[in-house]
Structure formats: C-alpha cells, structure tokens
Coordinates of C-alpha atoms in Angstrom, one line a residue:
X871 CA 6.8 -21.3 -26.3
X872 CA 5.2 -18.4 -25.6
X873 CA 7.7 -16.5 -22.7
X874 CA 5.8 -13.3 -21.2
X875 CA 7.4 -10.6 -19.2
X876 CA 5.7 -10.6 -16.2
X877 CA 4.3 -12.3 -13.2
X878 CA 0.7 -12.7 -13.9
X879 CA -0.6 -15.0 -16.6
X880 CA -4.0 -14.2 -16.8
X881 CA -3.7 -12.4 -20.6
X882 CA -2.7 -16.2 -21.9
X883 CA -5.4 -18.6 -22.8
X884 CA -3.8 -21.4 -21.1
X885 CA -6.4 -24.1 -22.2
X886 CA -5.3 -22.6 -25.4
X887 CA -1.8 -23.4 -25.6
X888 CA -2.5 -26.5 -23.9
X889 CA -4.6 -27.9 -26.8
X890 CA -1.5 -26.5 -29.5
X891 CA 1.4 -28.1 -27.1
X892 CA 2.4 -24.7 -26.8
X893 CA 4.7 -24.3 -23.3
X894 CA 4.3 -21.0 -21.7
X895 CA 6.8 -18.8 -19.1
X896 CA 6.6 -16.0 -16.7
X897 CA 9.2 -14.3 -14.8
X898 CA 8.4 -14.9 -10.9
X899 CA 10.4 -14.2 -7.5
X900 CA 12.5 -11.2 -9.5
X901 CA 9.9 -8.6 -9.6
X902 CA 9.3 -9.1 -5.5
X903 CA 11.2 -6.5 -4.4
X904 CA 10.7 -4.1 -6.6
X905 CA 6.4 -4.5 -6.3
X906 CA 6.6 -4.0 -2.4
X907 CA 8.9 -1.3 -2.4
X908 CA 6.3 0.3 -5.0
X909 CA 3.3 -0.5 -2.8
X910 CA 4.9 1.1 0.2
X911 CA 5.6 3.7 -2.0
X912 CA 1.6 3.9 -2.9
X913 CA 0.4 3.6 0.9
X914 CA 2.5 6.6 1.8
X915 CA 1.0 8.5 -1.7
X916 CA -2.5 7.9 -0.6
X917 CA -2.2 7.9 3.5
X918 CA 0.0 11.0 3.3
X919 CA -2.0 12.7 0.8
X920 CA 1.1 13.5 -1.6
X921 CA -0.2 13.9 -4.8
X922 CA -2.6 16.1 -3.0
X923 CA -0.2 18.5 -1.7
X924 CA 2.1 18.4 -4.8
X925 CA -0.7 20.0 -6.6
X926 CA -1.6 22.1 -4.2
X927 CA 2.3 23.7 -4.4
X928 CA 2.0 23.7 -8.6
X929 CA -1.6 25.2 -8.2
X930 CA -0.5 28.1 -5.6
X931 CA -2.7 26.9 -3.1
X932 CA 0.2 26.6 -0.5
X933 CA -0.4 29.5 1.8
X934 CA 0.9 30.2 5.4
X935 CA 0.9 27.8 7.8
X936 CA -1.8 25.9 9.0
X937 CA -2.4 23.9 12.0
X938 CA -4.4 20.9 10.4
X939 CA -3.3 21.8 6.7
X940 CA -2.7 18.5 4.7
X941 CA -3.0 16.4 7.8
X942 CA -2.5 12.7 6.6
X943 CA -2.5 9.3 8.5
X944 CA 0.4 7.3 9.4
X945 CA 1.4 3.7 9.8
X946 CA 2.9 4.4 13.4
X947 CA 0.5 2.3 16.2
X948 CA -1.7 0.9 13.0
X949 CA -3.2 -2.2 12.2
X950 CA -2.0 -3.8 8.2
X951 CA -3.7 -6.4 6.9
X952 CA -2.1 -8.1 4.3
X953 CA -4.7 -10.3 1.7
X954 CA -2.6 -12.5 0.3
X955 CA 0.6 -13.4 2.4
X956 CA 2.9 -14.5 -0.5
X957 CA 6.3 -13.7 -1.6
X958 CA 5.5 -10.2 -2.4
X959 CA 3.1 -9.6 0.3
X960 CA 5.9 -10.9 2.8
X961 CA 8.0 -8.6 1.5
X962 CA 5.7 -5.4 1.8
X963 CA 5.2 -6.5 5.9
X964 CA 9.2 -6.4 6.1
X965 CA 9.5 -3.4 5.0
X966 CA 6.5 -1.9 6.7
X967 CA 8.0 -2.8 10.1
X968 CA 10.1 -0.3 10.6
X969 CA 7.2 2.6 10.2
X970 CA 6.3 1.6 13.6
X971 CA 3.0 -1.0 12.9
X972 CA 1.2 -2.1 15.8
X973 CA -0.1 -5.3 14.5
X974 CA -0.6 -7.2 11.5
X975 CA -3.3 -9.6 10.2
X976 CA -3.4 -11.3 7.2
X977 CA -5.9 -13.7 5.6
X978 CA -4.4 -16.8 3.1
X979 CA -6.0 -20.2 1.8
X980 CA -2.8 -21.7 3.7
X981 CA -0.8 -20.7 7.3
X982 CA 2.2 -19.0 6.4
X983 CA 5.2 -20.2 8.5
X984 CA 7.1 -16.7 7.5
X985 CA 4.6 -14.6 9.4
X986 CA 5.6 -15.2 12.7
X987 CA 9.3 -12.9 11.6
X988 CA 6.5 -10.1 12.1
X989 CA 3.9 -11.1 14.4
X990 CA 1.1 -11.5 11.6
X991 CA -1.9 -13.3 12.5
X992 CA -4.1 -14.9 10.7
X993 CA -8.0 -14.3 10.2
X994 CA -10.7 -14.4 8.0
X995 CA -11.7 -12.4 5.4
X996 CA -14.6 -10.5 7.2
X997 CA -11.8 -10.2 10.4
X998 CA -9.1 -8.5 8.0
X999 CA -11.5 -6.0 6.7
X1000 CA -13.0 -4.7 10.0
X1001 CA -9.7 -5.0 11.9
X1002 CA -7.2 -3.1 9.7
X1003 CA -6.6 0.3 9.0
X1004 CA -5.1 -0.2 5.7
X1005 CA -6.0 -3.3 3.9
X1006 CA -3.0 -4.3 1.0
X1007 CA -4.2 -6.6 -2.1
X1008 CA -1.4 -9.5 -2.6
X1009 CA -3.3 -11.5 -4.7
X1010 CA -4.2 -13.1 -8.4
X1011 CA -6.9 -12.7 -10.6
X1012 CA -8.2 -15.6 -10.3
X1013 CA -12.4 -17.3 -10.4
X1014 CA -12.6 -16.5 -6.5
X1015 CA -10.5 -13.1 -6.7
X1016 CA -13.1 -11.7 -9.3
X1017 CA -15.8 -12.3 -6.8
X1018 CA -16.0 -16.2 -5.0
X1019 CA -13.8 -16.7 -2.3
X1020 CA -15.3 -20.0 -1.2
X1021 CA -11.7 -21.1 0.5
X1022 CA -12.3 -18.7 3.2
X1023 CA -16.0 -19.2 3.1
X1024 CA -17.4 -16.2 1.8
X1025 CA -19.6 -15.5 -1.0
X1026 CA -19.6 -12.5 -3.2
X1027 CA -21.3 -11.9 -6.5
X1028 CA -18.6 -12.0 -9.2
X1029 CA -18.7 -8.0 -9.4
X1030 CA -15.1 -8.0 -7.8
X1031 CA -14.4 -9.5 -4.7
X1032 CA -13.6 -5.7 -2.6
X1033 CA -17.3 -4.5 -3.5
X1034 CA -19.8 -2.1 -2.3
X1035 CA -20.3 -5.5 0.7
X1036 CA -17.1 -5.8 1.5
X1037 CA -16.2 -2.0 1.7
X1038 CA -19.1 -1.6 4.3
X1039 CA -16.9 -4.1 6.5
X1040 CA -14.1 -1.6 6.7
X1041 CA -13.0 1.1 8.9
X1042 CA -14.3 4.7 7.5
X1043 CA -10.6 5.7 8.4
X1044 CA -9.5 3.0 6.4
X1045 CA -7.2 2.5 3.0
X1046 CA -7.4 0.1 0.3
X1047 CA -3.9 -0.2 -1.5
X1048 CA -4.2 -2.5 -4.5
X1049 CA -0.8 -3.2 -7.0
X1050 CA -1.7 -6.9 -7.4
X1051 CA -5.2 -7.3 -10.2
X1052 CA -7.0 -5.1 -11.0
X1053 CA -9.9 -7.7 -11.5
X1054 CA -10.0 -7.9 -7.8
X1055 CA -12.2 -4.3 -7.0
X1056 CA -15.5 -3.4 -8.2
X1057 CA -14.5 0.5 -9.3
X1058 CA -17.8 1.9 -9.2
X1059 CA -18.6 0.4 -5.5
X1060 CA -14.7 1.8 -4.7
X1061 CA -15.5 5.4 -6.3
X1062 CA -19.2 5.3 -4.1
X1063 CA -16.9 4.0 -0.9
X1064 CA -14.4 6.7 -1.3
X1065 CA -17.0 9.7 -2.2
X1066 CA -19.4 8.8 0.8
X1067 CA -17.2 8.4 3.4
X1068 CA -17.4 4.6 3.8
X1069 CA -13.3 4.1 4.0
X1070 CA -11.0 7.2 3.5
X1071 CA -8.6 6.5 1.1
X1072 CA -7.0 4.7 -2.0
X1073 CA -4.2 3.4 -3.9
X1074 CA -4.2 1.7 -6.7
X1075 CA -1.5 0.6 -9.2
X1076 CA -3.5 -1.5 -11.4
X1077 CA -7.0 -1.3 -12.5
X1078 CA -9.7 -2.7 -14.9
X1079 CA -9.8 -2.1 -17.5
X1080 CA -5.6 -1.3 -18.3
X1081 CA -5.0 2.0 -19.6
X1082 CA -8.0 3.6 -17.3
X1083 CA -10.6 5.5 -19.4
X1084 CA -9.4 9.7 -18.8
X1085 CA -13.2 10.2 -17.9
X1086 CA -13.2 7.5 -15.5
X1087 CA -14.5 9.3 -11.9
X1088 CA -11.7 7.9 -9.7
X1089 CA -9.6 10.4 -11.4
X1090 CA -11.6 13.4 -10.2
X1091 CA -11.4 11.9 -6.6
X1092 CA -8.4 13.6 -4.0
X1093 CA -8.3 10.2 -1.7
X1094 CA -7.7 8.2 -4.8
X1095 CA -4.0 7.8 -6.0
X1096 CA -3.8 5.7 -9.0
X1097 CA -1.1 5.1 -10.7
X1098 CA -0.1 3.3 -14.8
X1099 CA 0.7 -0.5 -13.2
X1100 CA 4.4 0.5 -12.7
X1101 CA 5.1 -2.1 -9.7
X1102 CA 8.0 -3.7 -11.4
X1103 CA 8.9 -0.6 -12.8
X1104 CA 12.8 0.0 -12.3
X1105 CA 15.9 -0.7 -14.6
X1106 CA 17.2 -3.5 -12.7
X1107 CA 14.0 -5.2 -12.2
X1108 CA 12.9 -5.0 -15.6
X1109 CA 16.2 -6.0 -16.9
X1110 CA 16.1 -9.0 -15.1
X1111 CA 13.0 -10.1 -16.5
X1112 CA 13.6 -9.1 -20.0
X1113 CA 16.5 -11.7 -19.5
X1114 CA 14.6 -14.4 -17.6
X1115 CA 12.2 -14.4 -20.7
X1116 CA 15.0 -14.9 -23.2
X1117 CA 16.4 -17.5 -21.2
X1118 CA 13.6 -19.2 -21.0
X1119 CA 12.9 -18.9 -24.7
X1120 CA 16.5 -20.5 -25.7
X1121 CA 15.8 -23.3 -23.6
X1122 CA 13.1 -24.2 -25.3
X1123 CA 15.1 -23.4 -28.2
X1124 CA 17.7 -25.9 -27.1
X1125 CA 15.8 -28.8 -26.2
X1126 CA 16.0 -27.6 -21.9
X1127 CA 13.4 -27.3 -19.5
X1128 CA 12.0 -23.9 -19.1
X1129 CA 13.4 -22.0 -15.7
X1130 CA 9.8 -20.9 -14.5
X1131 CA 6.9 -22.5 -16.7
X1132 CA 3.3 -21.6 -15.7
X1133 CA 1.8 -24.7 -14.9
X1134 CA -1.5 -25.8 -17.0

C-alpha cells in the first residue's frame, strides 16, 4: 500500500501500482477546512495588498497619511466565481458570505445541489471569467485542467488551462486566487497578465514547478502573492492526516479495506 498524506494524487503513477497490485490512499474531506480558510486568507493577501504594505512598514516607506495610499479592493458588492464547486470550494463560498458578496457564479462538469445555500449560479467557463471579479481555482490536475476542458466545451492548448486566452476573458480589475494545482496556470501568460494590466492581481498557493525557482519573475511582481503550498497547513489538520494515512496503512496491514483509497 502506498498511503500518501494529502489530497491530490497526481505524484503516484497509478497505472503503476495498478500493474504491481499495489493499493494506494489519500486523506480527503479532513483538509477542507483548513484549504478554504487558507484561500480566504490568500484573496484578502492579494486584494488587500498586505504583503505590500507589510514591506512597506519594514522598508520605512510608511509615511503620513495619504488619501489613496495602499488602497486595495474588497469583496463587499463583488462578483466570486468559484471553478470547481466541490467540497473545498463549497466551503470557501461559506465563508465568503459574510464579506458582503453580491453574487456568485461557478462553473462544474455537474449541478451542484449545495449552491443554492448561497445563491451560486452556474455558467460556463467563458461566463465565469468575464463575470467575476475574483475568479478562485477548486480544481484537479487533471488531462483537461492542464489545458482541455472539453466537458464545458472549450479548447485550450495544453499550456495550462488559465492562459494568456483565458486571462484576456477577465476583468482588468480582476483576481486569480489559485491553492488547488498548480498545473492549472500557464506562469509566463499569468506574469504577462499581471505586468500589462490585463487582470490586477494574484494569489497563488501552489505553483509549477514546487519549490518555485528564487529567479522566477512572479516574485519581483507587487500584485502577485505566492505563497509555499501551505493550504492544509495547521496542527490539527495536519495531524489528522498523518493519522488517516496510518490508519489506512494498518488496514492494509490487517487484512481491512482502506478508509479512502484513490480509485484506479
């Protein structure tokens, strides 16, 4: 058995351990909460310009007041759109509610019963990138993530599926929060988006490849907050998993059936 401590699944060769008989586990539905509150967490970062301003106060530049100093966006009266509306991006839409959001959208392979708790509605890809003012990855990496989303019939070239294309869909006052794959952007169409004013801002917890190269130019960028894949990144969170994975590992052990296999 071959038990890893996460969510995603995509560092496995499944066809791999399918051929060797060789059962594999993740550690789902525990990490939910911890991932959106970390995404909210990111929106705010980027939106609100916070890493910004906290260098600004260590580098001395914090100077008297000023009228339009620092001036960030907020989710009050804004439009969310969601891409991906599972468990985790349910999650980030409850907690978003109570900022005061207008409306949100969201665009799935499936209609999502749950939606309805917050007035989401559902559109198409090209819809969710034009109507939102921050658009939130929730998704795998999966064949159609990295660039072919045939399900909701697009086509992009498999050069990430959020692209120098897709980016030209979106509001310029726009933000792209991402703390699902990185897999899922095109970097060098997101660093050309973000320095030409095509949307205004981004987030990112995860990126490609994982660590990020220290020359790579999202780093030099102001409107870019990236931080080390930390969604699941709290002591009760990750405790939970690291037992989930050893659970699943004795079963095995003792002749049970795992508590969350990944399917193959």
């Amino acid at each position: 058995v071959i038990a890893t401590v996460s969510v995603g699944f995509d560092h496995i060769n499944l066809d791999e351990c399918k051929k060797r008989n060789i059962l594999v586990s993740n550690t789902p539905r525990v990490s939910t909460d911890a991932v959106a509150e970390l995404t909210v967490g990111l929106l705010l970062a980027a939106s609100r310009r916070l890493m910004e301003c906290a260098n600004a106060v260590k580098n001395g530049d914090w100077k008297s007041w000023g009228l339009l100093w620092m001036c960030g966006t907020e989710l009050r009266g804004s439009s969310v759109g969601i891409f991906g509306l599972g468990r985790i991006g349910i999650a980030i839409a409850t907690r978003l509610q109570c900022f005061g959001v207008k409306q949100f959208y969201y665009t799935d392979i499936v209609e999502v019963p749950q939606a309805s708790k917050f007035g989401a509605e559902r559109v198409d890809f090209d819809d969710l990138l034009s109507k939102s003012d921050f658009v939130i990855i929730n998704c795998a990496l999966t064949t159609e993530t990295k660039g072919e989303y045939t399900k909701i019939s697009i086509y992009v070239p498999f050069d990430g599926l959020f692209n120098e294309k897709t980016f030209a869909k979106m509001k310029s006052n726009s933000f792209l929060i991402n703390a699902a794959r990185g897999g899922v952007i095109n970097q060098k169409d997101l660093y050309k988006a973000l320095t030409s004013g095509t949307i205004r801002g981004a987030g990112l917890d995860v990126t490609d490849p994982e660590p990020m190269e220290k020359d790579d130019p999202l780093l030099t960028l102001n409107n870019c907050v990236i931080l080390p894949h930390i969604g699941s990144n709290t002591i009760k969170t990750r405790t939970e998993m690291a037992n989930l994975a050893v659970n699943n590992v004795l079963a095995v052990l003792g002749g049970k059936s795992l508590l969350s296999q990944v399917p193959y």
